[in-house]
CSV table of C-alpha atoms in Angstrom, one decimal:
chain,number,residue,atom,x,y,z
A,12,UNK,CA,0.0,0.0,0.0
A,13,UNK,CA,1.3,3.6,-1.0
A,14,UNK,CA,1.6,5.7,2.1
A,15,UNK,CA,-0.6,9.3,1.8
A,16,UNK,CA,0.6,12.3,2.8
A,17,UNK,CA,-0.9,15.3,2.6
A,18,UNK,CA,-1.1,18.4,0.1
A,19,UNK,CA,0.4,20.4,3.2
A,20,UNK,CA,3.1,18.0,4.3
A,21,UNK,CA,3.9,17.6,-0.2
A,22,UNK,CA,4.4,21.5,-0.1
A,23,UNK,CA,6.7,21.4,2.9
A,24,UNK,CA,8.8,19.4,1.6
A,25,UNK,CA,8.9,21.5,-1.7
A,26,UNK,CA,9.8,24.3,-0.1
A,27,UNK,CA,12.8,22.6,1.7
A,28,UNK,CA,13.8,20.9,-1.6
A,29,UNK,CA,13.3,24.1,-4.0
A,30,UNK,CA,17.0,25.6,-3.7
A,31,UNK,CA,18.5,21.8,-4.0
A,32,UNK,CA,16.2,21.1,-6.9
A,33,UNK,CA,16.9,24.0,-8.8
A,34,UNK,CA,20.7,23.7,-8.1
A,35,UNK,CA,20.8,20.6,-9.2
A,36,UNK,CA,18.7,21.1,-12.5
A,37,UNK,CA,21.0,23.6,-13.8
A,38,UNK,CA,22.0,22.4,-17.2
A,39,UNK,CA,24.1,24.9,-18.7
A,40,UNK,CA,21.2,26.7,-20.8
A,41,UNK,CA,21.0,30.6,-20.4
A,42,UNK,CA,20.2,32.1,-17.3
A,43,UNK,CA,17.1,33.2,-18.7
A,44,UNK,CA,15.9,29.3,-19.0
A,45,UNK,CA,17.1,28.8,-16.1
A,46,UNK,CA,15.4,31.8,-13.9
A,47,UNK,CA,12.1,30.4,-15.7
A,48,UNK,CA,12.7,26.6,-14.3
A,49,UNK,CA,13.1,27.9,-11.0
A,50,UNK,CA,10.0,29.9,-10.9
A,51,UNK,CA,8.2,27.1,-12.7
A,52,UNK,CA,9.2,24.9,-10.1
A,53,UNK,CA,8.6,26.7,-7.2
A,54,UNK,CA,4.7,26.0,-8.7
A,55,UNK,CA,5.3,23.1,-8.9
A,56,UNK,CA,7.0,21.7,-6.0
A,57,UNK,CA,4.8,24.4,-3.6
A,58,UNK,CA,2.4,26.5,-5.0
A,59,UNK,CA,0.0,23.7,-6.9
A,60,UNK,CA,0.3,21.9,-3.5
A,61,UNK,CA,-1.2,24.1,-1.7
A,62,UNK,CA,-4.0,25.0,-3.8
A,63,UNK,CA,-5.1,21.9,-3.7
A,64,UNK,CA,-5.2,21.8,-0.3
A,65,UNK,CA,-7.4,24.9,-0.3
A,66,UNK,CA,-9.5,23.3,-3.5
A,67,UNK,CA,-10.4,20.7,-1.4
A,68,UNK,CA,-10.9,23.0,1.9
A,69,UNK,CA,-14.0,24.5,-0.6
A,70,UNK,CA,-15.4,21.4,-1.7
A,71,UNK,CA,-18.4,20.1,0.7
A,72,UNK,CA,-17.5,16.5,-0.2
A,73,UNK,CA,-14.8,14.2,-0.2
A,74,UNK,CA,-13.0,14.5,-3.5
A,75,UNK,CA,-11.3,11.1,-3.9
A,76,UNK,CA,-10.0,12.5,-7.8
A,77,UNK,CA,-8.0,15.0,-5.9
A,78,UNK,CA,-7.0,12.4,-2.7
A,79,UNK,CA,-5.6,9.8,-5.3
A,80,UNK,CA,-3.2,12.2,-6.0
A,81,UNK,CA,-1.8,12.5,-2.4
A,82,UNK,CA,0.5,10.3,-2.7
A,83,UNK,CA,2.0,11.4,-6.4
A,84,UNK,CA,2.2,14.6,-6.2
A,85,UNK,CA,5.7,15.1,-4.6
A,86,UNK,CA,7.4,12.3,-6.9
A,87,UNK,CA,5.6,14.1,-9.9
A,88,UNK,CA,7.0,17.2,-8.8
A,89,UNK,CA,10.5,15.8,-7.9
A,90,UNK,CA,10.8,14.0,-11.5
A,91,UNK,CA,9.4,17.0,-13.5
A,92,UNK,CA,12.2,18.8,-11.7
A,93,UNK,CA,14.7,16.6,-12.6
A,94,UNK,CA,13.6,16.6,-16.4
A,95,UNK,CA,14.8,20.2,-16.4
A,96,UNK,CA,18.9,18.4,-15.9
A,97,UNK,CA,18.3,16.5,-19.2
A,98,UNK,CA,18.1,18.2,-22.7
A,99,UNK,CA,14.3,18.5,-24.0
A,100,UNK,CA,13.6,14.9,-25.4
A,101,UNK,CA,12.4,11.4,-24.9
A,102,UNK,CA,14.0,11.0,-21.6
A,103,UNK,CA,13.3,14.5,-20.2
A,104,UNK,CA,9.3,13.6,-21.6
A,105,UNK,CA,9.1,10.8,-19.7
A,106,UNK,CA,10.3,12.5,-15.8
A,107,UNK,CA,7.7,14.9,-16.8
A,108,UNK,CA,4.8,12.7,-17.8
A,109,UNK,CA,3.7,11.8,-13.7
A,110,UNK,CA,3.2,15.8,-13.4
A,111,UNK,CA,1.2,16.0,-16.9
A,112,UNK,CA,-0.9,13.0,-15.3
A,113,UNK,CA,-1.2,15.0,-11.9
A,114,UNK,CA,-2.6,18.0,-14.0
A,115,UNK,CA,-4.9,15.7,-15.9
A,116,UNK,CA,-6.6,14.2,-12.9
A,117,UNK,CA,-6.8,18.2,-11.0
A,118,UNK,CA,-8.5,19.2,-14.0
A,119,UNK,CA,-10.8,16.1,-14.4
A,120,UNK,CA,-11.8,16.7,-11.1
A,121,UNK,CA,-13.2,20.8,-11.5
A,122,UNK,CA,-14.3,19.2,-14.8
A,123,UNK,CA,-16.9,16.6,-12.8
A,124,UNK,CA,-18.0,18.8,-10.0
A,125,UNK,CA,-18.6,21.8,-12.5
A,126,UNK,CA,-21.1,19.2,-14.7
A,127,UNK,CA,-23.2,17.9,-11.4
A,128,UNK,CA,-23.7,22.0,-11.4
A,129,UNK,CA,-23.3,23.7,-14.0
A,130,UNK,CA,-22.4,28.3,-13.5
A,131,UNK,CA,-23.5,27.4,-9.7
A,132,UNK,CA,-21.9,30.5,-8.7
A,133,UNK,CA,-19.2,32.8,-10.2
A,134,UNK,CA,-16.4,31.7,-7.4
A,135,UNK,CA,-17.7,27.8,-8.2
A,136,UNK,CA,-16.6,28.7,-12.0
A,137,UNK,CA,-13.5,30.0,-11.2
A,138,UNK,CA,-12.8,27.1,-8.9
A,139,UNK,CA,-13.1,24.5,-12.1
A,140,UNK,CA,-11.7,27.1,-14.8
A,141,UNK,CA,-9.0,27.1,-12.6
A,142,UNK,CA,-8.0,23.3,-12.2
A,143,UNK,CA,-8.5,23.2,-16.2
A,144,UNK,CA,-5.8,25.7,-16.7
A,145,UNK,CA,-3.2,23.5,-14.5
A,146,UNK,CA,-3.9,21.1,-17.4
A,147,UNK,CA,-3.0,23.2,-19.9
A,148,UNK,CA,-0.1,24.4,-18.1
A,149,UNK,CA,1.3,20.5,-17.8
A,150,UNK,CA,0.8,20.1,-21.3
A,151,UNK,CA,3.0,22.9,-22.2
A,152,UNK,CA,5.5,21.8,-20.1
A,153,UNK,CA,5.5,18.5,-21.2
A,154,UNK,CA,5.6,19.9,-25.0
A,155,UNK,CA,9.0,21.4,-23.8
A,156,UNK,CA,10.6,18.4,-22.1
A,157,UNK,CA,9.6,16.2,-25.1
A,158,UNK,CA,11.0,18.8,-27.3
A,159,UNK,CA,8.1,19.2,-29.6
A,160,UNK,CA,7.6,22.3,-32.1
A,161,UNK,CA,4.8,24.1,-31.3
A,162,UNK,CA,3.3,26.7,-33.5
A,163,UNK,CA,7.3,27.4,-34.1
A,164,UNK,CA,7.5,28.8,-31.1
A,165,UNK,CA,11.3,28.9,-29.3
A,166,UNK,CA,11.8,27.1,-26.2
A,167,UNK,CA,12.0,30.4,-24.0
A,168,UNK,CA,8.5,30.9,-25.5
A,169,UNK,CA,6.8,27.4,-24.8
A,170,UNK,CA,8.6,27.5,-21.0
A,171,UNK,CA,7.0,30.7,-20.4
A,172,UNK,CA,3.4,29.6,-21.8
A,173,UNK,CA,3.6,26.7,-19.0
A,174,UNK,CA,4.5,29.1,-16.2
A,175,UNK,CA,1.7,31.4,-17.3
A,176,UNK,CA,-0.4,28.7,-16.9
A,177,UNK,CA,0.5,27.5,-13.9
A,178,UNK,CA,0.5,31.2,-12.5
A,179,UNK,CA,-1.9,33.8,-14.5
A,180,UNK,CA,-4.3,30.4,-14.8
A,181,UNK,CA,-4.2,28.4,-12.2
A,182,UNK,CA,-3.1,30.3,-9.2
A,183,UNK,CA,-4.5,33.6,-10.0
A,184,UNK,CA,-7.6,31.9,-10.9
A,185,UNK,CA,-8.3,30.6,-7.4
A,186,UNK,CA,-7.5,33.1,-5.9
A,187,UNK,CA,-10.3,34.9,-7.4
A,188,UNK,CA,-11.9,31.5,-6.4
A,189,UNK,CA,-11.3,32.2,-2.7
A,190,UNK,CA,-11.9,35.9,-2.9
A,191,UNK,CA,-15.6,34.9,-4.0
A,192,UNK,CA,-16.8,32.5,-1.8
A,193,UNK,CA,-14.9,34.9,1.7
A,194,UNK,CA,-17.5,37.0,0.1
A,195,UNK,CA,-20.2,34.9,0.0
A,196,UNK,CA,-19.3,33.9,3.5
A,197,UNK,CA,-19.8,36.8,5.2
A,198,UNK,CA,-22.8,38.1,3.1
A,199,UNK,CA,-21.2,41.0,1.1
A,200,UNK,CA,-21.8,39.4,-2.4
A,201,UNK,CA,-25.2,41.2,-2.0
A,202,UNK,CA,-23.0,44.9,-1.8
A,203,UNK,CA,-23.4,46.5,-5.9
A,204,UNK,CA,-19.8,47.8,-5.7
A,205,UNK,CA,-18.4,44.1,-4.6
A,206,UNK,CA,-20.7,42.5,-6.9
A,207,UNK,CA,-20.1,44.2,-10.3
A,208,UNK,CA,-16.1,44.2,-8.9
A,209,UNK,CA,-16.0,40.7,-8.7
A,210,UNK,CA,-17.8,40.0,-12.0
A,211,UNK,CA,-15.4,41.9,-13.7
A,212,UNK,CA,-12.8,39.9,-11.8
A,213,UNK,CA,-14.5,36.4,-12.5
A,214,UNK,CA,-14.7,37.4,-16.1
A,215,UNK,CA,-10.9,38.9,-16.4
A,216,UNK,CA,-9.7,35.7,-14.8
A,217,UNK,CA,-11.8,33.2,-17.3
A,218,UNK,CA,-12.2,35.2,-20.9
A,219,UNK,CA,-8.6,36.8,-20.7
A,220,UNK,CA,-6.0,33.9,-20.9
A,221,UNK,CA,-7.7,32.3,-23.6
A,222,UNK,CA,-8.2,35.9,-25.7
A,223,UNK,CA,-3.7,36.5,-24.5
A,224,UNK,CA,-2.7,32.9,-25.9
A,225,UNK,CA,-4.9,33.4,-29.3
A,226,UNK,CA,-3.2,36.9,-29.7
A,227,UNK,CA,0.2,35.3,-29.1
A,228,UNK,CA,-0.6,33.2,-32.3
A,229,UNK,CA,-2.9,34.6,-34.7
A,230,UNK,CA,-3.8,38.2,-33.8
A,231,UNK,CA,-1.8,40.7,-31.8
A,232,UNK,CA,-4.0,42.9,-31.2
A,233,UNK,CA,-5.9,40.3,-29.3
A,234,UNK,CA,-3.0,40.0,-26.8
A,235,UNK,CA,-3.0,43.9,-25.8
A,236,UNK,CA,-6.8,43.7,-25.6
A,237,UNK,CA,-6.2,40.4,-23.4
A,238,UNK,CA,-3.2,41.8,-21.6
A,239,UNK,CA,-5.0,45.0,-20.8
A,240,UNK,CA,-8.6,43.4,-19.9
A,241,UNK,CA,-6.5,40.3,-17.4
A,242,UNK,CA,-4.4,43.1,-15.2
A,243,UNK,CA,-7.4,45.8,-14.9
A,244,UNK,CA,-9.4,43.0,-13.3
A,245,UNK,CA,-6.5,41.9,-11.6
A,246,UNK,CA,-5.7,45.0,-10.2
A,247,UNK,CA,-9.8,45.6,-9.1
A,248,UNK,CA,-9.4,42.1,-7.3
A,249,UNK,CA,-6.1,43.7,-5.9
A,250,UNK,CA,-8.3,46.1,-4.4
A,251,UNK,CA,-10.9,44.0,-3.2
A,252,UNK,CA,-8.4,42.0,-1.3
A,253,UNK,CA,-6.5,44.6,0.2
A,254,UNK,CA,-9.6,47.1,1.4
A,255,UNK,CA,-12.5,44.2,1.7
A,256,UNK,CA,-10.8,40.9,2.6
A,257,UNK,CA,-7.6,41.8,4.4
A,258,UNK,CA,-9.4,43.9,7.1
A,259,UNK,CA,-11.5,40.6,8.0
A,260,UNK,CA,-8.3,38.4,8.8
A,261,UNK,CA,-5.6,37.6,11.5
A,262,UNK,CA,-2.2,38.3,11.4
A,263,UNK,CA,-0.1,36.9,9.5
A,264,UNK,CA,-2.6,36.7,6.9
A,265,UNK,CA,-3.7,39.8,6.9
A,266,UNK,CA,0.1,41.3,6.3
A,267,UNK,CA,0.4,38.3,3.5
A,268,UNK,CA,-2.6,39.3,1.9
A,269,UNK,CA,-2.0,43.2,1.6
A,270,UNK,CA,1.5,42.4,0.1
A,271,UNK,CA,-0.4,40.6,-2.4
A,272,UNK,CA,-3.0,42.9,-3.5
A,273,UNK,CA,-0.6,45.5,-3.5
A,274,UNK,CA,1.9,44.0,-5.4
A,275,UNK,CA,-0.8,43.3,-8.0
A,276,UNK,CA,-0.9,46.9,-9.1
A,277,UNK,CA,3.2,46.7,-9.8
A,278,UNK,CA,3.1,43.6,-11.6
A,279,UNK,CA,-0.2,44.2,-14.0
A,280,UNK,CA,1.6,47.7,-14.6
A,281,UNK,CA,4.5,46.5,-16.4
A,282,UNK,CA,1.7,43.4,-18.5
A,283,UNK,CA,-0.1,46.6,-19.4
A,284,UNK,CA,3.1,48.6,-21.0
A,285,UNK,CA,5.1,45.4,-22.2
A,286,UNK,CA,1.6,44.6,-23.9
A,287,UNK,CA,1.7,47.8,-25.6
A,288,UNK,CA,5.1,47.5,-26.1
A,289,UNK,CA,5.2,44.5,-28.3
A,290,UNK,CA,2.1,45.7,-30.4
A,291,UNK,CA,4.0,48.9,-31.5
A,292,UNK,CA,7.2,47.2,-31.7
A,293,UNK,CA,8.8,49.6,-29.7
A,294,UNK,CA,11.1,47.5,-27.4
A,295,UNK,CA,11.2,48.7,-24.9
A,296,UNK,CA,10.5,46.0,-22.6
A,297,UNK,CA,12.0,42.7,-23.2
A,298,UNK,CA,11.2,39.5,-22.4
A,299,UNK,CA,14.1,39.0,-20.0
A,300,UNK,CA,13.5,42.1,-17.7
A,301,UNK,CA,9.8,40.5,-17.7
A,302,UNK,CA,10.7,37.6,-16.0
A,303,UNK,CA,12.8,38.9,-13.6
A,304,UNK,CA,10.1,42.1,-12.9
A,305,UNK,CA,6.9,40.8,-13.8
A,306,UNK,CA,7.4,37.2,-13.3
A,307,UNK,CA,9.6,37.2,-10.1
A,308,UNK,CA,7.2,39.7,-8.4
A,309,UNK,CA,3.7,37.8,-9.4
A,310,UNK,CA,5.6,34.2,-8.2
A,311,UNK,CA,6.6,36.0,-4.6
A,312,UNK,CA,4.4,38.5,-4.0
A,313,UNK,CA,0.8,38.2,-5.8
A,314,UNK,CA,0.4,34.4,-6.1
A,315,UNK,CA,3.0,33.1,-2.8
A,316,UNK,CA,1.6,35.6,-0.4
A,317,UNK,CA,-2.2,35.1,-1.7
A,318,UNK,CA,-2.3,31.7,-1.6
A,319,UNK,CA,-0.8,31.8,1.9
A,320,UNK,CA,-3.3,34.3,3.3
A,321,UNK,CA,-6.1,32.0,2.6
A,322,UNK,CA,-4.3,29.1,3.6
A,323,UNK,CA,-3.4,30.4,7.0
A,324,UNK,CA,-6.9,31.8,7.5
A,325,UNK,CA,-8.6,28.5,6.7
A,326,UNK,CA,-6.6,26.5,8.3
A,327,UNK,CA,-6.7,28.7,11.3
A,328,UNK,CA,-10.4,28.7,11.3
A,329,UNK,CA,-10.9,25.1,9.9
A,330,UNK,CA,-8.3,23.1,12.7
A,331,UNK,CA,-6.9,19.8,12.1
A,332,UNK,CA,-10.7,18.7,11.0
A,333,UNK,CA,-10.0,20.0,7.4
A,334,UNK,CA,-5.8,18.9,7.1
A,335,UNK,CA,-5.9,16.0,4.3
């Protein structure tokens, strides 16, 4: 019999093995790969685990889609790490397969409690919107370990499109997630100014990934429209957070949650000018500085510090009744 562990105890141990992991998957590529594994794998190894746990905190009933992977989850996060040592092919494909599989059955699982209800509530769409998005995430990661062309994109390109994934879809997703259903909680859904907030929110987070990643291939203009549209709602959930949701919680998670909101409004800042940027062809902004700006302040500061607001206050309010 497989021992379980739990989400929790998986993202411990992620966060302990994170600087080993990413030391040891340096491969001699450029830095730029490089700084993208690392802040792909700190999704992988901590982040997704996590947000399962707090997936599962939402759900009313036992999910056993999302407790058969209990006991895969850190392997699958350990070998997709260690694809990143080996050059993009068969091999490298076949470490990262468990975590394409662990993506699969997340998303399955928002796929089957979405159908029993169908648009149940904004915050229940988001929930399953966002587990569908770690799918696509693992499947662009999996195109880049295998080594597969896609759409002639360059590798830099097809690594990024798996941590956008991971981080602009999944994470970011939930969060709006969570945000709704604090909201529905404590009865201020019913307020016009939270309501029409968080529907522009709910709609940012679901309509403008997809509308980015067709821009990206087939019509720029798309992107900026998609760009634009994804950090105005992101910055609007920013301020729900920070002036609505923060004021409601304990310390830390209060301080955790106010670094995230507020760090939403630097990071959409620079997705709304390097949008513009690229349509113009202007240059002014390149990828490179995105990653480290953009990307390194969404991984620490929106999506880490989010995620762990809502898990402390949960856990603080739930016990050891809802640990899995």
């Amino acid at each position: 019999m497989i021992p379980t562990i739990s989400f929790q105890t998986s993202a411990r141990f992620g966060l302990w093995l994170w600087v080993p992991t990413v030391l040891f998957t340096v491969s001699r590529q450029t830095i730029l790969l490089e700084f993208i594994q690392g802040i792909v794998l700190w999704a992988v190894l901590i982040l997704v685990p996590i947000g399962l746990w707090l997936i599962q905190s939402l759900k009313q009933d036992q999910n056993r889609l999302l407790d058969s992977i209990k006991p895969l989850i850190l392997a699958a996060g350990l070998l997709s790490a260690v694809s990143f040592a080996l050059p993009p092919g068969a091999a490298a494909g076949i470490l990262q397969f468990p975590w394409w599989l662990v993506t699969g059955v997340v998303a399955f699982s928002g796929l089957k409690d979405f159908l029993k209800n169908p648009f149940a509530s904004r915050w229940q769409t988001s929930l399953a919107v966002a587990q569908g998005y770690l799918f696509v995430g693992g499947c662009w990661l999996l195109a880049d370990r295998l080594g597969m062309n896609v759409l002639h994109f360059s590798q830099e390109i097809i690594l990024l499109t798996g941590m956008h994934f991971h981080y602009a879809g999944f994470t970011t997703t939930l969060l709006a997630a969570l945000v709704g259903r604090q909201f529905q909680q404590t009865g201020r859904m019913n307020s016009a100014q939270i309501h029409w907030g968080y529907w522009l929110v709910t709609l940012g987070v679901t309509v403008a990934t997809p509308i980015i990643a067709i821009g990206i291939t087939a019509v720029p203009l798309l992107e900026v429209i998609g760009a634009v549209f994804l950090a105005v709602s992101l910055m609007v959930m920013g301020l729900l957070m920070g002036l609505e949701i923060a004021p409601q919680f304990k310390q830390p998670a209060k301080t955790f949650l106010w670094i995230s909101a507020g760090t939403s409004f630097f990071s959409m800042t620079m997705a709304i000018l390097y949008g513009f940027s690229e349509f113009y062809e202007l240059k002014a902004i390149e990828i490179p500085f995105m990653v480290i700006t953009h990307g390194l302040a969404n991984t620490m500061g929106f999506a880490t510090c989010g995620l762990m607001a809502f898990y402390l206050s949960r856990n603080t309010q739930a016990g050891e009744s809802l640990q899995s």
